[in-house]
Short mmCIF file of C-alpha atoms in Angstrom, two decimals:
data_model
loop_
_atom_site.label_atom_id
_atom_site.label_comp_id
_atom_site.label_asym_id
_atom_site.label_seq_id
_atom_site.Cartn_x
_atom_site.Cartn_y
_atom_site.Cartn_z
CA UNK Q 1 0.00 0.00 0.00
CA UNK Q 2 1.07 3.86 -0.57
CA UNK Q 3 2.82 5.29 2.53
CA UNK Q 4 0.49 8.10 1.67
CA UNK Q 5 -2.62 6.36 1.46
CA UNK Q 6 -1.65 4.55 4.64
CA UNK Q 7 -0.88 7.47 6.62
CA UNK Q 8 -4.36 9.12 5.61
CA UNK Q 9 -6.62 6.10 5.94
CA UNK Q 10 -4.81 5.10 9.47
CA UNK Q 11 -5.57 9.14 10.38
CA UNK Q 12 -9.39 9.11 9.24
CA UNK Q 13 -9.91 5.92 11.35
CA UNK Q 14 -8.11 7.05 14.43
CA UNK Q 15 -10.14 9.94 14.54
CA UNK Q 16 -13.01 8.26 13.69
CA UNK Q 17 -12.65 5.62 16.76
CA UNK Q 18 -12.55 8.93 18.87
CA UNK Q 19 -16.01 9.79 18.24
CA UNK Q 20 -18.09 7.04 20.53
CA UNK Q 21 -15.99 8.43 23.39
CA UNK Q 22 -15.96 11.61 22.33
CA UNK Q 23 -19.97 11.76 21.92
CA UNK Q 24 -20.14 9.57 25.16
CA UNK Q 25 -17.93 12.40 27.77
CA UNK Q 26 -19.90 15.06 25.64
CA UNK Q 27 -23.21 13.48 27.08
CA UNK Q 28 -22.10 13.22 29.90
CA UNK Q 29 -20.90 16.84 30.85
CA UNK Q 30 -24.31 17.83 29.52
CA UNK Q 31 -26.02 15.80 32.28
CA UNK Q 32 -27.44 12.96 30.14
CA UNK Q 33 -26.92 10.03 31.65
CA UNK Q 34 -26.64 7.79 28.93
CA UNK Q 35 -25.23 3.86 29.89
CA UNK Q 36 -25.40 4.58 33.57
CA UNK Q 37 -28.09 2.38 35.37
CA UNK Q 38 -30.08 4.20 37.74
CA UNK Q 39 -28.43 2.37 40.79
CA UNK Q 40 -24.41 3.28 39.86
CA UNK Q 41 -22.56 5.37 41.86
CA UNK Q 42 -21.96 7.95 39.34
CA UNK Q 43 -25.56 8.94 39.49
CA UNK Q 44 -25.05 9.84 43.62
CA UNK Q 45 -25.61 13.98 43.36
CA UNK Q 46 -22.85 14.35 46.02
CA UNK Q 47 -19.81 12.66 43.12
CA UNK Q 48 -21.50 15.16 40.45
CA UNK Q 49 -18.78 17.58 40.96
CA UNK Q 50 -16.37 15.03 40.56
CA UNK Q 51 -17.44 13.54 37.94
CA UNK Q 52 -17.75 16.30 36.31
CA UNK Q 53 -14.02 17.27 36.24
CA UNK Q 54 -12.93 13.71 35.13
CA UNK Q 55 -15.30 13.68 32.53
CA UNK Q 56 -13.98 17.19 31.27
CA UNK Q 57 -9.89 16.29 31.67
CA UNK Q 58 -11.02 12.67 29.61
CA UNK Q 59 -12.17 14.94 26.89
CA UNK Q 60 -9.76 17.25 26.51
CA UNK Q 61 -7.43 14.14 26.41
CA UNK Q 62 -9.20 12.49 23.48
CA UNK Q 63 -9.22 16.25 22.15
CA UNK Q 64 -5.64 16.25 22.49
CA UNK Q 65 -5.34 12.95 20.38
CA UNK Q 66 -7.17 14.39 17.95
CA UNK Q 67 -4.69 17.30 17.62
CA UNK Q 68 -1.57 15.30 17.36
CA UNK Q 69 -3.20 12.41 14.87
CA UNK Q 70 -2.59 15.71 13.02
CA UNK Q 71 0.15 17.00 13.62
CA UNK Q 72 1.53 13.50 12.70
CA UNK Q 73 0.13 13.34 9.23
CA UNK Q 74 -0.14 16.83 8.08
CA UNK Q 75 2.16 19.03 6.37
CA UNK Q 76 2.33 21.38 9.19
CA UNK Q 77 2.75 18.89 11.44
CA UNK Q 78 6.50 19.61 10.13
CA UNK Q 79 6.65 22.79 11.87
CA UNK Q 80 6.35 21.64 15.08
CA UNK Q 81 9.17 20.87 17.20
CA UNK Q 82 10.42 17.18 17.62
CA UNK Q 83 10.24 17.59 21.36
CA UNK Q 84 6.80 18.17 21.82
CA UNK Q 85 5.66 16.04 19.35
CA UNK Q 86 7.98 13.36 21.02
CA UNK Q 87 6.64 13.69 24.79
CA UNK Q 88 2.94 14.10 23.95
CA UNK Q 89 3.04 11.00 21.93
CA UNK Q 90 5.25 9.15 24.87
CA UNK Q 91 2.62 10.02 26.51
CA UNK Q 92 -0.45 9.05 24.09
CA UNK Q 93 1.08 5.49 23.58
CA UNK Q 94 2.05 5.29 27.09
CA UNK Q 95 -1.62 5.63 28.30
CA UNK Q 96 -3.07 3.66 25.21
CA UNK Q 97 -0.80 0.84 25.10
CA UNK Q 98 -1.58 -0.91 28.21
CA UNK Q 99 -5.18 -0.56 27.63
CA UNK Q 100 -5.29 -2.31 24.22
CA UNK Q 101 -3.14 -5.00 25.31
CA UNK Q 102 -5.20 -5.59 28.35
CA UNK Q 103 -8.87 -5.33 26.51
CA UNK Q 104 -7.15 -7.87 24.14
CA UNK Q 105 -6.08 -10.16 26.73
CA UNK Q 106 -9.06 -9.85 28.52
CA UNK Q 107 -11.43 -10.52 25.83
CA UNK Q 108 -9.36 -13.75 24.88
CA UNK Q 109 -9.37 -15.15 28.62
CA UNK Q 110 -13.45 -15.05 28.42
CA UNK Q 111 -13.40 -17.66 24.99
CA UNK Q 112 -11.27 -20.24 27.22
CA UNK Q 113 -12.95 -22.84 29.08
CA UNK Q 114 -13.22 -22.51 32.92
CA UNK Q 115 -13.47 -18.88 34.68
CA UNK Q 116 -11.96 -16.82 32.30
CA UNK Q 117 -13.00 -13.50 33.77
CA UNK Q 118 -13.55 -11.97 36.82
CA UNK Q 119 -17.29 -12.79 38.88
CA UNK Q 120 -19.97 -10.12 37.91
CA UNK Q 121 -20.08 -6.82 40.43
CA UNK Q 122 -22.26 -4.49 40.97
CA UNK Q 123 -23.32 -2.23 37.91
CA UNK Q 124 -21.38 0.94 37.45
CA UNK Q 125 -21.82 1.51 33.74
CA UNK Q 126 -23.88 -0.72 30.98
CA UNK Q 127 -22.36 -3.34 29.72
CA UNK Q 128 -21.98 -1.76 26.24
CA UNK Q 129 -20.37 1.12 27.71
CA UNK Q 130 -16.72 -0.90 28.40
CA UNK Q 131 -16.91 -2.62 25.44
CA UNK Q 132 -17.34 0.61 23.16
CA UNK Q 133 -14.55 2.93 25.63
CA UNK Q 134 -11.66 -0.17 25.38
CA UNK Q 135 -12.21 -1.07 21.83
CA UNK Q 136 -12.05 2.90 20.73
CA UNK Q 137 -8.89 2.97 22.76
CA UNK Q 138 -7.33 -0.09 21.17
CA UNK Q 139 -8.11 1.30 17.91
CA UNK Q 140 -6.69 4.59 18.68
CA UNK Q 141 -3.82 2.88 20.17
CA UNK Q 142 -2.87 1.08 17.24
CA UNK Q 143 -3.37 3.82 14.86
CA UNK Q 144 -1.27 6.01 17.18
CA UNK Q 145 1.41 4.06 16.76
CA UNK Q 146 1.29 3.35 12.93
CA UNK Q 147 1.16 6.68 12.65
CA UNK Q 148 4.05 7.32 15.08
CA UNK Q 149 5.88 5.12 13.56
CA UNK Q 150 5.37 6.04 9.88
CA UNK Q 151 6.37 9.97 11.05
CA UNK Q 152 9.45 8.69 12.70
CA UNK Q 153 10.88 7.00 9.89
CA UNK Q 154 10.48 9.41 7.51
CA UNK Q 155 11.91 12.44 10.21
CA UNK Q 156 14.45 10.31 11.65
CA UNK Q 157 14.91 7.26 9.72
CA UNK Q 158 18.17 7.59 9.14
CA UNK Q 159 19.26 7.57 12.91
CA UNK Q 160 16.44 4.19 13.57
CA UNK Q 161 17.82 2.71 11.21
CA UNK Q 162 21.89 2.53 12.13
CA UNK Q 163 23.34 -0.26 14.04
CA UNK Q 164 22.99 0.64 18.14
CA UNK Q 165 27.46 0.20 18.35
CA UNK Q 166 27.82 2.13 14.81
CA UNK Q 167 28.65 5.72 16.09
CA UNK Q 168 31.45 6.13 19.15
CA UNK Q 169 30.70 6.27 22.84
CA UNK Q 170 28.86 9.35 23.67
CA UNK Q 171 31.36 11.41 25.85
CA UNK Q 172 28.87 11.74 29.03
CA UNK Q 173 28.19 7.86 29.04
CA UNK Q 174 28.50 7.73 32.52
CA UNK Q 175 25.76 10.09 33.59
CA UNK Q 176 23.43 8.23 31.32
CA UNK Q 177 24.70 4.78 32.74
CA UNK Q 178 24.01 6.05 36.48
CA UNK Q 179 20.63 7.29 35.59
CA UNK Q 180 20.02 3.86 33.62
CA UNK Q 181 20.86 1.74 36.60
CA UNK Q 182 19.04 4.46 39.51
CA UNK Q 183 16.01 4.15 37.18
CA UNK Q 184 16.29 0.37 36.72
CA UNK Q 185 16.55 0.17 40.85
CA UNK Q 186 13.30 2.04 41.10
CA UNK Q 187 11.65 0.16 38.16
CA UNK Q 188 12.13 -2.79 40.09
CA UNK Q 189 10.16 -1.88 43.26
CA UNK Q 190 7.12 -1.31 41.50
CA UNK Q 191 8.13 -4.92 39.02
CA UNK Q 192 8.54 -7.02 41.75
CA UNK Q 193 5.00 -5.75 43.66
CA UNK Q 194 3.27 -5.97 39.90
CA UNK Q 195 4.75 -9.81 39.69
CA UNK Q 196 3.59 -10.42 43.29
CA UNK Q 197 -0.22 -9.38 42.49
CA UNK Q 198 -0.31 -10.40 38.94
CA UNK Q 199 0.02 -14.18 40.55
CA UNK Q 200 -2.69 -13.62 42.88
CA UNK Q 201 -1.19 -12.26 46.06
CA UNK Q 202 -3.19 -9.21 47.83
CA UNK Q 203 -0.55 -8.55 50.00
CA UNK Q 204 -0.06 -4.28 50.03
CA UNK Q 205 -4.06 -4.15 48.34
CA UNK Q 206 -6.64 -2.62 49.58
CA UNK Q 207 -9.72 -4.64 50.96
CA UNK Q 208 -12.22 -4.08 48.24
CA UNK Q 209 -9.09 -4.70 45.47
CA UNK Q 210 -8.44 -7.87 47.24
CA UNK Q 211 -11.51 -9.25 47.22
CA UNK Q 212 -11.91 -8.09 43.29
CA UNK Q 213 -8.54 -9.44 42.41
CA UNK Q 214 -9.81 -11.89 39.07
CA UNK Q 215 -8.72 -12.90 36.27
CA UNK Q 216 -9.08 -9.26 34.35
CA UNK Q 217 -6.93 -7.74 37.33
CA UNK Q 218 -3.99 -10.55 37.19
CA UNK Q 219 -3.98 -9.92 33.58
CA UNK Q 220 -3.60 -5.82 34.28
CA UNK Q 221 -1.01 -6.70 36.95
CA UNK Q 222 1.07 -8.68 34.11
CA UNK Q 223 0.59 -6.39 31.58
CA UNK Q 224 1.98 -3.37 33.40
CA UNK Q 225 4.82 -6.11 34.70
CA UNK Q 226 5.49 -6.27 31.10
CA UNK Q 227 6.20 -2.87 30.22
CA UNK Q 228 8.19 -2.44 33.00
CA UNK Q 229 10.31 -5.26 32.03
CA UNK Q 230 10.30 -3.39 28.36
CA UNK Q 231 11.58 0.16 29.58
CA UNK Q 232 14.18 -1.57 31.67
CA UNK Q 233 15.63 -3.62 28.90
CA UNK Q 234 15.63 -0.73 26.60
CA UNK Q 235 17.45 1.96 28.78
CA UNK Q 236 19.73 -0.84 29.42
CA UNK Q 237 20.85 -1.46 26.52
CA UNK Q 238 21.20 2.46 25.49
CA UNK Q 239 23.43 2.59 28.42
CA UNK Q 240 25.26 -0.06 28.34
CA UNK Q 241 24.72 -2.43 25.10
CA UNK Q 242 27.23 -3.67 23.06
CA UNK Q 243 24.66 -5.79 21.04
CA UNK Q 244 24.53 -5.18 17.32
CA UNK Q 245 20.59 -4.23 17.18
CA UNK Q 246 19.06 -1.46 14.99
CA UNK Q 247 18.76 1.53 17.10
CA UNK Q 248 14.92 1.75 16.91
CA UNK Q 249 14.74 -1.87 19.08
CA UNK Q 250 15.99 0.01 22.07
CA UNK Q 251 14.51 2.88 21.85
CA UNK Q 252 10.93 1.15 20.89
CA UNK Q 253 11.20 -0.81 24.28
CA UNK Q 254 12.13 2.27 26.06
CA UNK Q 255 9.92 4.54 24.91
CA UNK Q 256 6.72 2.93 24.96
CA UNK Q 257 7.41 1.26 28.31
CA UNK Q 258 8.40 4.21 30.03
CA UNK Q 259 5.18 5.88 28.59
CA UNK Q 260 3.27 3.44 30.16
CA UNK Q 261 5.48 3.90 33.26
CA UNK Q 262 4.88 7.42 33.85
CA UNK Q 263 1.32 7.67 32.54
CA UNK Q 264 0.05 5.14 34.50
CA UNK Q 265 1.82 6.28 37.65
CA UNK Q 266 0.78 9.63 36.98
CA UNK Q 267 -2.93 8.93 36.23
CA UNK Q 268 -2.71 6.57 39.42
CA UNK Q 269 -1.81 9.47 41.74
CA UNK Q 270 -4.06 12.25 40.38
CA UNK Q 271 -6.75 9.73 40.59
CA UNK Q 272 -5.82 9.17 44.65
CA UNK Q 273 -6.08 12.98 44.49
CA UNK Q 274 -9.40 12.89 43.36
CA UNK Q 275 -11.02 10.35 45.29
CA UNK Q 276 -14.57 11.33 46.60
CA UNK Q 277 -14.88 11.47 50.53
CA UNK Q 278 -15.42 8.63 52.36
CA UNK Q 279 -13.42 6.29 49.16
CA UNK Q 280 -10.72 3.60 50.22
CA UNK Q 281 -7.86 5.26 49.92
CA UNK Q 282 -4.42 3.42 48.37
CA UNK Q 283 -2.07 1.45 50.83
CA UNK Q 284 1.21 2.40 51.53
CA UNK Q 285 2.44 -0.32 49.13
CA UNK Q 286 0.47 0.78 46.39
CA UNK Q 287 1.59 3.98 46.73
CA UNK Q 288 5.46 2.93 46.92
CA UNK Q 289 4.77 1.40 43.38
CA UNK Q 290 3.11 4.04 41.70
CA UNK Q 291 5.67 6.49 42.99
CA UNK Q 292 8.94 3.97 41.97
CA UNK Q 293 6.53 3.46 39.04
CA UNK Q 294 6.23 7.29 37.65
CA UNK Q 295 10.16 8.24 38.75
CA UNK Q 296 11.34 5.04 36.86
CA UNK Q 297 9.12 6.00 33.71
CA UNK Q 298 10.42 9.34 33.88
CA UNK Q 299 14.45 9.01 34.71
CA UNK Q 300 14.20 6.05 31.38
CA UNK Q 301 12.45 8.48 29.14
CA UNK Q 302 15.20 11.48 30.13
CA UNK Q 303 17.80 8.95 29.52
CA UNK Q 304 16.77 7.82 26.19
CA UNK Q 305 16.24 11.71 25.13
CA UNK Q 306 19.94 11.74 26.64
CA UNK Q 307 21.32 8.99 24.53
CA UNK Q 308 19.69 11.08 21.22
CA UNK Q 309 20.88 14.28 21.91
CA UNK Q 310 24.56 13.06 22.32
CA UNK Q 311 24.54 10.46 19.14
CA UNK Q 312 22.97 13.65 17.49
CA UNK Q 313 26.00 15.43 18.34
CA UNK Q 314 28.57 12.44 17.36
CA UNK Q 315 26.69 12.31 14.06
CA UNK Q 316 24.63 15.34 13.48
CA UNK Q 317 20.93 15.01 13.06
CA UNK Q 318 19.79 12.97 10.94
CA UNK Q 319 18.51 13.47 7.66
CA UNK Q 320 14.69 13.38 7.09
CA UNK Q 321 13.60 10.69 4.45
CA UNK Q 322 12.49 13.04 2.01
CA UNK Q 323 15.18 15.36 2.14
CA UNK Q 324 17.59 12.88 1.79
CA UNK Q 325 15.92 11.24 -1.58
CA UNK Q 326 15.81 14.70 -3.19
CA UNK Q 327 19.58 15.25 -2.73
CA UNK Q 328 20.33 11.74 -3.98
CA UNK Q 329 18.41 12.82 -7.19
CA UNK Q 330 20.01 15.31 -7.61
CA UNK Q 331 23.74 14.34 -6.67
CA UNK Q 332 26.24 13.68 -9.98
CA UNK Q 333 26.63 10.62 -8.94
CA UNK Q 334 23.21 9.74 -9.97
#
């Protein structure tokens, strides 16, 4: 298929798997309370404030989404600085990644025989309601990242593409090997206590997580395990791999698993922040890991933009796709 036709095709459906969710937080805000049964929780008039808010910063991040699915595919898009572009999609994918590969997982543990999901609870939204939310984010997920991914190759495929030992040690290795190995200390807090629940231990959970700890919320445990594993192995190897790997393996792992990292930690804490009165609040271990969780996501992420910045220098920037077949047409040589 046309890169072209790809790119626009993979855009129109993003944005169109916004919409639901989009039309569904609109709703919402407007005070029609569309797949809520009458006895959930978010119909209790003292949350409505609350609610509220959360449905308003949801929107604005779909909004957001919007805006960069943009940015990413139009010529203007261009304009726009690499490091923005860079730490709103870190962030985008971050959020978005975990989600689609835990919808997936848990919509494949409810075709296998025995109890492949967790017992019913008490309802909070219509059943249609997950089901349309999880599947729009899995589709915006995966055209995120197509999309990411067809942007960074042509901006900076010439730098993905080299071998991870082709260019000199960067002269500040060091630094970027201490912050490797601080972050990889703190990453593993928060791995082992994800390993620990993701097998069915409640030690460090709250009472009413305990007693909801099922299949879907093992799977979530091992999922986030996952990308922890992921941003460790990638900053890792930035720091201190002599591997011959394509660049972009490293910096894929790291990237979208410290995404996931600090978006997840972050979400986790404002959404302790936001907790209506009277709500369980976290335990102290859940707290540790959402805190090692969000600094480890963080220090990996500064890293990697650490190991760019000085193979940028060793190398100079590297040329964009486009740029660089136009001078090859034009070159004598030719």
């Amino acid at each position: 298929m046309n890169t072209q036709l790809l790119r626009s095709s993979t855009a129109i459906a993003t944005v169109l798997a916004c919409l639901p969710y989009l039309s569904l937080k609109v709703a919402w805000i407007l005070g029609i309370p569309i797949g809520i049964p009458e006895a959930s929780a978010l119909r209790d008039p003292s949350s409505q404030g609350l609610a509220l808010g959360a449905n308003v910063l949801t929107l604005l991040m779909d909004v957001i989404l919007v805006a960069l699915i943009l940015l990413l595919t139009r010529p203007f898009g261009r304009r726009v600085g690499a490091t923005p572009l860079l730490f709103v999609s870190w962030g985008a994918v971050g959020l978005l990644a975990p989600i689609a590969l835990g919808f997936a997982a848990q919509q494949a543990a409810r075709l296998l025989p025995g109890p492949g999901s967790d017992p019913p609870a008490p309802e909070f939204l219509d059943p249609w309601v997950p089901l349309m939310v999880y599947g729009g984010f899995t589709l915006q997920g995966l055209g995120l990242s197509t999309l990411f991914v067809l942007y960074a190759v042509d901006r900076w495929g010439g730098l993905l593409g080299k071998p991870l030992t082709t260019a000199s040690a960067p002269p500040h290795r060091t630094p970027l090997r201490l912050v490797a190995v601080l972050a990889s200390v703190s990453a593993l807090i928060t791995l082992s206590l994800q390993v620990m629940w993701s097998t069915g231990s409640t030690i460090g959970l709250t009472e009413s997580m305990a007693a909801g700890q099922g299949v879907d919320q093992l799977l979530v445990h091992a999922i986030h395990a996952a990308f922890t594993i992921s941003a460790m192995v990638g900053v890792l190897l930035l720091a201190f791999g002599t591997i011959r790997l394509p660049t972009w393996v490293p910096l894929v792992l790291a990237w979208v698993g410290s995404g996931a990292m600090a978006g997840w930690g972050a979400w986790s804490i404002l959404s302790g922040l936001l907790l209506p009165s009277g709500a369980e609040p976290a335990t102290p271990l859940m707290n540790l890991a959402t805190t090692a969780q969000l600094l480890a996501g963080m220090m990996i992420a500064v890293a990697g933009m650490h190991w760019l910045a000085e193979r940028w220098a060793i190398s100079g920037p590297p040329t964009p796709r486009s740029s660089r077949s136009a001078a090859d047409q034009m070159s004598p040589a030719k």
